[in-house]
Short mmCIF file of C-alpha atoms and ligand atoms in Angstrom, two decimals:
data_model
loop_
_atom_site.label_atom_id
_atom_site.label_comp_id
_atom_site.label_asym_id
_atom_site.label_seq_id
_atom_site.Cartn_x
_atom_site.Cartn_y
_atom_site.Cartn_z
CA UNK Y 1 14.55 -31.09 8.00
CA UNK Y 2 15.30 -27.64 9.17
CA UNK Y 3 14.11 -24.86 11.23
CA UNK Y 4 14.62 -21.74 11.00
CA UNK Y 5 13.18 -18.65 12.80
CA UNK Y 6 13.59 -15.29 10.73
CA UNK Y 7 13.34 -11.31 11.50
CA UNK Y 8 11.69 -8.58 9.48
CA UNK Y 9 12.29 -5.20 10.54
CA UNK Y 10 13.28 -2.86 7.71
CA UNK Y 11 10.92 -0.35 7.45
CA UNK Y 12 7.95 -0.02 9.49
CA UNK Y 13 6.51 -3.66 10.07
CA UNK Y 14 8.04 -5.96 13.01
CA UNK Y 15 7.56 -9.59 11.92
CA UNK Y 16 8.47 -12.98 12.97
CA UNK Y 17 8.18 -16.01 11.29
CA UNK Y 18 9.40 -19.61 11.90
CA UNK Y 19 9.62 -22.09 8.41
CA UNK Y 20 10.68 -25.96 8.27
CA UNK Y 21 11.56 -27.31 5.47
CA UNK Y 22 14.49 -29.64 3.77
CA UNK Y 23 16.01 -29.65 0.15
CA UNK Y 24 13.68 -30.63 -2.63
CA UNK Y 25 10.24 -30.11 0.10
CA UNK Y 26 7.69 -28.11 -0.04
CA UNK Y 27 8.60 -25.46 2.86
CA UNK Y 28 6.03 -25.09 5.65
CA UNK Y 29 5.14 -21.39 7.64
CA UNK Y 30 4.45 -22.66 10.84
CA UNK Y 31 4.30 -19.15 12.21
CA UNK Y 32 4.46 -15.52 10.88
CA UNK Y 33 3.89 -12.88 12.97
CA UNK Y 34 3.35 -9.05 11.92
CA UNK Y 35 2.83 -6.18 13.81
CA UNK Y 36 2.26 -3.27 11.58
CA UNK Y 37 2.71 0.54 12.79
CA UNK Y 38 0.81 1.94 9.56
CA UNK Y 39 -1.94 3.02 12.38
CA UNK Y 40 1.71 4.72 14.32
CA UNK Y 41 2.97 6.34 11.27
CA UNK Y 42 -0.28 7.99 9.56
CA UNK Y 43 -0.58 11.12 11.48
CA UNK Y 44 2.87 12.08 10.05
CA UNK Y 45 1.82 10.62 6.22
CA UNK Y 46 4.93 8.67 6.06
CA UNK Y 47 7.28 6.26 7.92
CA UNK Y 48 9.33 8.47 10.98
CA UNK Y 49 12.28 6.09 11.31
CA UNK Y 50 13.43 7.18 14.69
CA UNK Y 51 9.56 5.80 16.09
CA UNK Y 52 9.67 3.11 13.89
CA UNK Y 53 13.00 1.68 15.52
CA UNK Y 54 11.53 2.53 18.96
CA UNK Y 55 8.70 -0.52 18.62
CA UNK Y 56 10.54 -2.68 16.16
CA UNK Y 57 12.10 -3.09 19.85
CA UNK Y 58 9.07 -2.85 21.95
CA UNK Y 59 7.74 -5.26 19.99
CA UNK Y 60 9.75 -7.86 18.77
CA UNK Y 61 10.21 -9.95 22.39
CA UNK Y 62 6.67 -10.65 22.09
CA UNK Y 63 6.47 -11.24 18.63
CA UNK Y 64 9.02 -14.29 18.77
CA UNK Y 65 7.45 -15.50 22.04
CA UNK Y 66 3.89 -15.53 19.75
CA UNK Y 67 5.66 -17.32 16.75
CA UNK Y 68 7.50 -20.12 18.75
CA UNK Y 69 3.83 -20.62 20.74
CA UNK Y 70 2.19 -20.49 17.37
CA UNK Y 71 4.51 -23.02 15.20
CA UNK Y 72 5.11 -25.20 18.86
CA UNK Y 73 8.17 -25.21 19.07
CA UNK Y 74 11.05 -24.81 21.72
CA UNK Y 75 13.46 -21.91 20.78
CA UNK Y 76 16.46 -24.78 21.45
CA UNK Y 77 14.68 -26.66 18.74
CA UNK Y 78 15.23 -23.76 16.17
CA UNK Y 79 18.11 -24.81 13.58
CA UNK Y 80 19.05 -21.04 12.07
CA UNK Y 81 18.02 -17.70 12.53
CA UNK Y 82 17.97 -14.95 10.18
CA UNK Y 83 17.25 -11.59 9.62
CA UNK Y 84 16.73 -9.03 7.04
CA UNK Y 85 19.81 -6.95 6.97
CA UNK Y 86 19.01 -4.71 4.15
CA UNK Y 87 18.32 -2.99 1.84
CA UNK Y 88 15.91 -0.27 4.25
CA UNK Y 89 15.72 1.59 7.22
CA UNK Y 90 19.33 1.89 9.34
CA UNK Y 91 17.93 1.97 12.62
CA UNK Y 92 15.09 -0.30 11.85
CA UNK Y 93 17.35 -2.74 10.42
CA UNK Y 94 19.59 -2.66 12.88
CA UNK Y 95 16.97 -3.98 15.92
CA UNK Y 96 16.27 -7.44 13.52
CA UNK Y 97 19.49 -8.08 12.60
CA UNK Y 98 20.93 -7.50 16.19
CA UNK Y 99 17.93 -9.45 17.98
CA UNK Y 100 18.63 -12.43 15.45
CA UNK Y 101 22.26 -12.50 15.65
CA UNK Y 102 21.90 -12.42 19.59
CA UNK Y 103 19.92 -15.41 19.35
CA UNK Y 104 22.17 -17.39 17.45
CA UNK Y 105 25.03 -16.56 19.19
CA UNK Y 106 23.27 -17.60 22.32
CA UNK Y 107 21.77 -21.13 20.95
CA UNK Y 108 25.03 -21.86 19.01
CA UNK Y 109 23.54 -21.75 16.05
CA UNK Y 110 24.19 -20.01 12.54
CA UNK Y 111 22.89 -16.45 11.49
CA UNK Y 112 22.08 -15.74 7.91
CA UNK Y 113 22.19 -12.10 6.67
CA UNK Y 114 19.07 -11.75 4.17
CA UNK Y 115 18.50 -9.14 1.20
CA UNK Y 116 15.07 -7.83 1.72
CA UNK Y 117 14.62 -7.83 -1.97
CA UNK Y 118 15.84 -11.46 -2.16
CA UNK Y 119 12.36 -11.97 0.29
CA UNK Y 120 9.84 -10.15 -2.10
CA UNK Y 121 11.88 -12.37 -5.05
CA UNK Y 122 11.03 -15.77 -3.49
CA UNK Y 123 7.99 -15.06 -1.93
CA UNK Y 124 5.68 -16.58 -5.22
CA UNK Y 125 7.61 -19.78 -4.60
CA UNK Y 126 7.19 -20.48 -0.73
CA UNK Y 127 4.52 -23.26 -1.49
CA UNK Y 128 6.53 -24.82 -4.14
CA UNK Y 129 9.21 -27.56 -4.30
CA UNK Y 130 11.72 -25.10 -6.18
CA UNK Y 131 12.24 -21.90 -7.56
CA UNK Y 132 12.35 -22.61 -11.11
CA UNK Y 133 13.83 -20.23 -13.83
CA UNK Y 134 11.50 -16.73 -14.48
CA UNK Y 135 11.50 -13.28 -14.72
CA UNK Y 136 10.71 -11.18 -11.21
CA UNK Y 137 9.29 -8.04 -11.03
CA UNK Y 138 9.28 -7.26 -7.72
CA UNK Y 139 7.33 -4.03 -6.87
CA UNK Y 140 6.90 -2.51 -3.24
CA UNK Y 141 7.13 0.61 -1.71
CA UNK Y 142 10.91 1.53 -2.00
CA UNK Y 143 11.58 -0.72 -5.19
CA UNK Y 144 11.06 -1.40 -8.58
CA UNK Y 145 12.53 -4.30 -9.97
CA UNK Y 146 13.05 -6.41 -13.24
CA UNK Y 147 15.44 -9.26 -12.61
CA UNK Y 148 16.56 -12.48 -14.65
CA UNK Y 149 16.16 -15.67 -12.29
CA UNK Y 150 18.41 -18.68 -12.75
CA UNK Y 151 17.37 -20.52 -9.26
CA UNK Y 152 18.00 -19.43 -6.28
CA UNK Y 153 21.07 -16.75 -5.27
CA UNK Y 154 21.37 -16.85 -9.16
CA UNK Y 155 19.94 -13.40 -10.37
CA UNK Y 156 20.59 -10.90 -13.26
CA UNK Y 157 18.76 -7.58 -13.37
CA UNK Y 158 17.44 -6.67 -16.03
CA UNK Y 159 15.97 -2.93 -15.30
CA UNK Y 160 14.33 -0.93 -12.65
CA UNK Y 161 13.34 2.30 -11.53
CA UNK Y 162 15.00 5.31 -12.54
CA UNK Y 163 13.29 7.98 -9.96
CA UNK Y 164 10.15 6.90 -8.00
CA UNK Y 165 9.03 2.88 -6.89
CA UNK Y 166 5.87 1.70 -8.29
CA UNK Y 167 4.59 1.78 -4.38
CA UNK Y 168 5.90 5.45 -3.73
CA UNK Y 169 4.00 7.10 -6.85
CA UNK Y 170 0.76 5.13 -5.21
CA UNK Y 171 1.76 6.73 -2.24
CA UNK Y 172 2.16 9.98 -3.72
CA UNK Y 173 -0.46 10.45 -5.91
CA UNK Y 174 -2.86 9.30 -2.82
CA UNK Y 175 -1.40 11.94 -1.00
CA UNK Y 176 -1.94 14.34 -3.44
CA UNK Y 177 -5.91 12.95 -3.84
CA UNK Y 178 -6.25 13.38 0.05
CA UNK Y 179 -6.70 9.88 0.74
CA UNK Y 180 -4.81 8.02 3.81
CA UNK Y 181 -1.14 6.79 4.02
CA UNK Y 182 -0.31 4.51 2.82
CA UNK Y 183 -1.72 5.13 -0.65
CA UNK Y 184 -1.70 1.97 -2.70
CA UNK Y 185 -4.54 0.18 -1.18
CA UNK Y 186 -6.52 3.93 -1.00
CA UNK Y 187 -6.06 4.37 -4.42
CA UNK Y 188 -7.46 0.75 -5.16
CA UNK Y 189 -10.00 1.37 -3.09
CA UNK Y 190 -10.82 4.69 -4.97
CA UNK Y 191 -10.27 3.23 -8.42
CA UNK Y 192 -13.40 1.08 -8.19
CA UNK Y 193 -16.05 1.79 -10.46
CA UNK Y 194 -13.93 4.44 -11.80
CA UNK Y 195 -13.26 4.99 -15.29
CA UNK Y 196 -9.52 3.72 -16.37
CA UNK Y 197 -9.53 5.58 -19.75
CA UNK Y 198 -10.95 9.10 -18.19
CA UNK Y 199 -7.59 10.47 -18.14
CA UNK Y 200 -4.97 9.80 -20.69
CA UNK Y 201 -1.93 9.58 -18.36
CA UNK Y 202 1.81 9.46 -20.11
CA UNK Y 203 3.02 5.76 -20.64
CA UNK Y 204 6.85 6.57 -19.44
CA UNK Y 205 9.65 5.04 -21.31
CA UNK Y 206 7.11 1.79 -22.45
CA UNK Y 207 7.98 2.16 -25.44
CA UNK Y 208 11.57 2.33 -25.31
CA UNK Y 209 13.86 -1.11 -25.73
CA UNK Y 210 15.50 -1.13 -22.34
CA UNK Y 211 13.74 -2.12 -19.36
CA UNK Y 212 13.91 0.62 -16.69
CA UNK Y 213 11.06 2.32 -15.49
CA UNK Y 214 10.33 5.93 -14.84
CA UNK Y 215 6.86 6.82 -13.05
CA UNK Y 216 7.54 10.39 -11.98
CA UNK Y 217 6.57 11.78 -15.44
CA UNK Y 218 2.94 9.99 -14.13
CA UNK Y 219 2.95 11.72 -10.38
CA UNK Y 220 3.79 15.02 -11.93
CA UNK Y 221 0.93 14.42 -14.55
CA UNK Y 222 -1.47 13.79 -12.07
CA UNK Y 223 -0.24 16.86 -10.25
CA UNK Y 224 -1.24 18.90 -13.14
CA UNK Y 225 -4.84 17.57 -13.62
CA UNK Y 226 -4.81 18.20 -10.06
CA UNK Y 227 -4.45 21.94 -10.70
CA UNK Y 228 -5.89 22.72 -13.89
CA UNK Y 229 -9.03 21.08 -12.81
CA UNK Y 230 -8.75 22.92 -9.30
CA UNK Y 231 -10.39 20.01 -7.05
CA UNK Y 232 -13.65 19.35 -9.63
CA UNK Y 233 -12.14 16.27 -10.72
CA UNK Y 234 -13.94 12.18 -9.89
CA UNK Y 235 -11.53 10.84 -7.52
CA UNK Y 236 -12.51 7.57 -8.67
CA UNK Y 237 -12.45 8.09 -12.32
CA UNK Y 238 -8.65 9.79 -11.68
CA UNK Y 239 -7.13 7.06 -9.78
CA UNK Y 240 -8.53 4.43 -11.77
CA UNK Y 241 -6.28 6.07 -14.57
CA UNK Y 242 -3.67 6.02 -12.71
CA UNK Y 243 -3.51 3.17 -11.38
CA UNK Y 244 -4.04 1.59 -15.48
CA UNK Y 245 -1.18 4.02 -16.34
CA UNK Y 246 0.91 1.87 -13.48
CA UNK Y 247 -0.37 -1.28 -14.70
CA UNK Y 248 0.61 -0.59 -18.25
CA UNK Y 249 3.93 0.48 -17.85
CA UNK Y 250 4.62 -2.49 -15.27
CA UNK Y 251 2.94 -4.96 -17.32
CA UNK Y 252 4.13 -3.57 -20.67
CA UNK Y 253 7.94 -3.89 -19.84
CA UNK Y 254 7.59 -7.68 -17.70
CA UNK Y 255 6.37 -8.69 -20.97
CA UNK Y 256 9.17 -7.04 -23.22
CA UNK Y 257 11.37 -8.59 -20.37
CA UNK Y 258 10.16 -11.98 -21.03
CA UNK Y 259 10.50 -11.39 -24.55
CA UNK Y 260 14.27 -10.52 -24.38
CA UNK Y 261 15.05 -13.31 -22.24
CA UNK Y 262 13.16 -16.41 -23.48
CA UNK Y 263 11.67 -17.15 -20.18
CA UNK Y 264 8.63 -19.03 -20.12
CA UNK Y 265 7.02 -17.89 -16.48
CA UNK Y 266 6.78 -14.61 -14.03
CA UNK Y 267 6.90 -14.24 -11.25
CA UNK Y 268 5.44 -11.20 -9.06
CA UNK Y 269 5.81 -10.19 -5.95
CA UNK Y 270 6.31 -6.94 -3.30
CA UNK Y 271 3.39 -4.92 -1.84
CA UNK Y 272 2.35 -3.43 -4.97
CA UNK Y 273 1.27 -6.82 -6.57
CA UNK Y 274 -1.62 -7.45 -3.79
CA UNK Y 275 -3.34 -5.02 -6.13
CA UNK Y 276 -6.46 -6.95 -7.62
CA UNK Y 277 -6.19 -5.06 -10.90
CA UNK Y 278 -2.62 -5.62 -11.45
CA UNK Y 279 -3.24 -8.93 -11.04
CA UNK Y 280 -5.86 -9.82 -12.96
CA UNK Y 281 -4.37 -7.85 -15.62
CA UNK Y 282 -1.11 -10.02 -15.09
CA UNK Y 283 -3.52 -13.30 -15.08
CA UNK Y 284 -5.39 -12.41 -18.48
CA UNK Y 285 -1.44 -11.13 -20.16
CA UNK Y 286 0.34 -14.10 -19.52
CA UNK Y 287 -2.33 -16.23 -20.34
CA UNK Y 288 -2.35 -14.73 -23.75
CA UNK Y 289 1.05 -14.48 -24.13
CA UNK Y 290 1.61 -18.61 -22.71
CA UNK Y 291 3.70 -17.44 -20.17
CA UNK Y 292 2.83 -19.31 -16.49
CA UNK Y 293 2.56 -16.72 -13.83
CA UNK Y 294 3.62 -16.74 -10.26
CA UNK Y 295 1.91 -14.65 -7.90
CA UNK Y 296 2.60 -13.80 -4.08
CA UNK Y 297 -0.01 -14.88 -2.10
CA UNK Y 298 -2.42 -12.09 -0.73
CA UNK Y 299 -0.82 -12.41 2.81
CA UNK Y 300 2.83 -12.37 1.78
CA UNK Y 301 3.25 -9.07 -0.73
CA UNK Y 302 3.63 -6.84 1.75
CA UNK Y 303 6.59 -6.97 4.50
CA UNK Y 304 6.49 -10.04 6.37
CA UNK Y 305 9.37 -12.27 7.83
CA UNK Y 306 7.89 -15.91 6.06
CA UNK Y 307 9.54 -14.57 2.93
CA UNK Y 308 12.94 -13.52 4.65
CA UNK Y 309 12.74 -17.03 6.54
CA UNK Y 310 11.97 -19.27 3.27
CA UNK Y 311 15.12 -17.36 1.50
CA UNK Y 312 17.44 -17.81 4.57
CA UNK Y 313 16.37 -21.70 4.66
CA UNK Y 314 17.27 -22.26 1.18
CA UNK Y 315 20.63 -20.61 1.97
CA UNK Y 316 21.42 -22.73 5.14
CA UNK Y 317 20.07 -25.49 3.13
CA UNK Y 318 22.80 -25.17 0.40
CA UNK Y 319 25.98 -24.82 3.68
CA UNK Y 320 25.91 -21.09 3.47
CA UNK Y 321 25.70 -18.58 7.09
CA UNK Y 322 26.77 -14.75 7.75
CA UNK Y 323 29.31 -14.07 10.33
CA UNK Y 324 28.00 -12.74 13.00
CA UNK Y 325 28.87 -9.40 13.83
CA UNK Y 326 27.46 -8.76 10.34
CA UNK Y 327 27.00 -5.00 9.94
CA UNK Y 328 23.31 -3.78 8.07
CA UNK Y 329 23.31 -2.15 4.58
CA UNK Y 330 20.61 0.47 4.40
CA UNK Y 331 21.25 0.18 0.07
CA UNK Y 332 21.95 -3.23 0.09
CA UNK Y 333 21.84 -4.46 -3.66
CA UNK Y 334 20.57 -7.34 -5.14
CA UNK Y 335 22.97 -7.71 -7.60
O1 KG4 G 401 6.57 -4.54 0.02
P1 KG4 G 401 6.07 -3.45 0.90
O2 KG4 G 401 5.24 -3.83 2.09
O3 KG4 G 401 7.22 -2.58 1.47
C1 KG4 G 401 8.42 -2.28 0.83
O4 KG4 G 401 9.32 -3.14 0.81
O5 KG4 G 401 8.49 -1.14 0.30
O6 KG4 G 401 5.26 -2.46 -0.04
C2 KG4 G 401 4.57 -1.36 0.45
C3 KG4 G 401 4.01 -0.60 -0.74
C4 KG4 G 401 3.42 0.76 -0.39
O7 KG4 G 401 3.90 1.73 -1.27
C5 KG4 G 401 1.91 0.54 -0.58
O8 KG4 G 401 1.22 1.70 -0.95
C6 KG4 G 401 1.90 -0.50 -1.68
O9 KG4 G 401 2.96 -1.37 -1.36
N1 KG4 G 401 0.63 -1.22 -1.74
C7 KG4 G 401 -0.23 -1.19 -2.77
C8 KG4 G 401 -1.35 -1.96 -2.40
N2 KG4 G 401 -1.14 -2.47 -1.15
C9 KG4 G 401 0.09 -2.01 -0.76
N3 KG4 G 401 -0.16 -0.56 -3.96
C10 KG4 G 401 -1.20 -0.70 -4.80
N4 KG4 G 401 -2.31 -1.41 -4.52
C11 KG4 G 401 -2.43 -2.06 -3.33
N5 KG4 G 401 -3.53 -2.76 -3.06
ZN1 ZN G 402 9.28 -4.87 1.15
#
């Protein structure tokens, strides 16, 4: 059995979390703490990094006192820490990593360096006993993200975006529809009891063999309904065809990807995929199609540290640690 206490602090969430678990076991969260600055950050409709760094360290004492309270445990029990070290935010990654790796150093115990994206990969499996063999599509606000899964630390990618996330078009568009920051769960929101078919939005690149993505041929579309229709449009019925424009594309090359690569299961994850219609429409397609799907747990798409601590405990698990003195990589890549 190990423990192992984790940092999230790559873009604008501080988290905390604190996992135990041994090889072949079903990890446990005993603790994951988040402290989101959305509230902070929506004056300025988007994530100022300088503030965001500023209470990633205001906030993160507290935060680990909280999780080590909440799981009940000593901080000398704690086996490994870990934080995320990138891809994200340089400032905001550099408060996590250098928090974690002071901690370690202090308790004489290994650091492990994390890949945020490696987090959002996992995070459908933290329940489970393994991570078996799938395709991810991991979609959040900075990424979008096809990849061939082996196991774990054993990934191929397969496509991804070539201009805008999944997450930042949500954003975008919701800017562009007046509704709050950050725009994914506004345009949700919005989308109910809207029409899905009331705008015929372009289907980027679906049709196309590879599997990137493009989704600014969407935002500019929007853009131009915007216009032409000079604010007499349905909100509701608009971003409900947007969002089923997102969903096709998204869905449309997971499948293709699955396809390609003879992989019986999905698995979905990043703060895109808490979106109920995605879902579903995920649920209902791989039913059809056989496939088993994995999906993140509503509390665990968007940023949180359980995910960064469940992919660092598999790592210490299998012998591995970072230096420390570890340096962050704002465009750290997967692969
Ligand atoms: O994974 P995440 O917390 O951060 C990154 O690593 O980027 O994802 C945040 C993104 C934002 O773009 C947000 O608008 C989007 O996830 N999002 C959603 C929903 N909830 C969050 N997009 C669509 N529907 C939602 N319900
Ligand atoms: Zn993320």
């Amino acid at each position: 059995m190990a423990l192992l206490l984790a940092i999230e602090s790559s873009c604008d969430e501080t988290a905390v979390a604190i996992v135990r678990g041994a090889v072949g076991e079903r990890t446990e969260v005993l603790a994951s703490e988040i402290s989101s600055q959305i509230e902070l950050h929506r004056e300025y409709g988007g994530v100022v990094p300088e503030l965001a760094s500023r209470n990633h360290s205001l906030r993160l004492r507290g935060l680990v006192e909280k999780a080590l309270a909440d799981a009940g445990v000593a901080m000398s029990a704690i086996d490994a820490f870990a934080a995320t070290t990138g891809p994200g935010l340089a400032s905001s990654l550099l408060i996590g990593s250098t928090a974690a790796q002071g901690m370690a150093c202090a308790a004489r115990r290994p650091f492990l360096g994390i890949n945020h994206l490696e987090g959002h990969l996992l995070s459908p499996f933290i329940g489970s006993t393994a991570v078996p063999p799938h395709v991810a599509l991991i979609v959040s606000g900075g990424h979008t993200l096809l990849l061939d899964v082996e196991g774990p630390g054993r990934y191929r990618r397969l496509g991804g975006t070539r201009d805008d996330a999944a997450g930042e078009a949500f954003d975008k568009v919701g800017k562009m529809l007046g509704l709050d920051y950050p725009g994914g769960p506004e345009i949700e929101k919005a989308a109910r009891g809207g029409n899905p078919a009331a705008y015929d939005f372009p289907r980027s690149m679906l049709q196309d063999p590879h599997l990137d993505f493009s989704f600014s041929g969407l935002k500019t579309a929007v853009l131009y309904t915007l216009q032409r229709a000079q604010g007499q449009v349905s909100v509701s019925d608009l971003a409900a065809s947007f969002q089923q424009a997102v969903i096709d594309i998204l869905l449309g090359k997971t499948l293709r990807a699955a396809r390609q690569t003879g992989r019986k299961r999905i698995g979905l994850s990043g703060g895109v995929s808490l979106n109920r219609a995605l879902r579903d429409a995920f649920q209902a397609a791989c039913g059809n199609a056989g496939l088993e799907l994995a999906l993140t747990s509503a509390d665990l798409c968007t940023d949180n540290a359980a995910m960064i601590a469940f992919a660092a405990l598999l790592r210490h698990l299998a012998g591995e640690s970072t230096h420390l003195g570890q340096d962050i990589h704002p465009n750290l890549p997967l692969v």
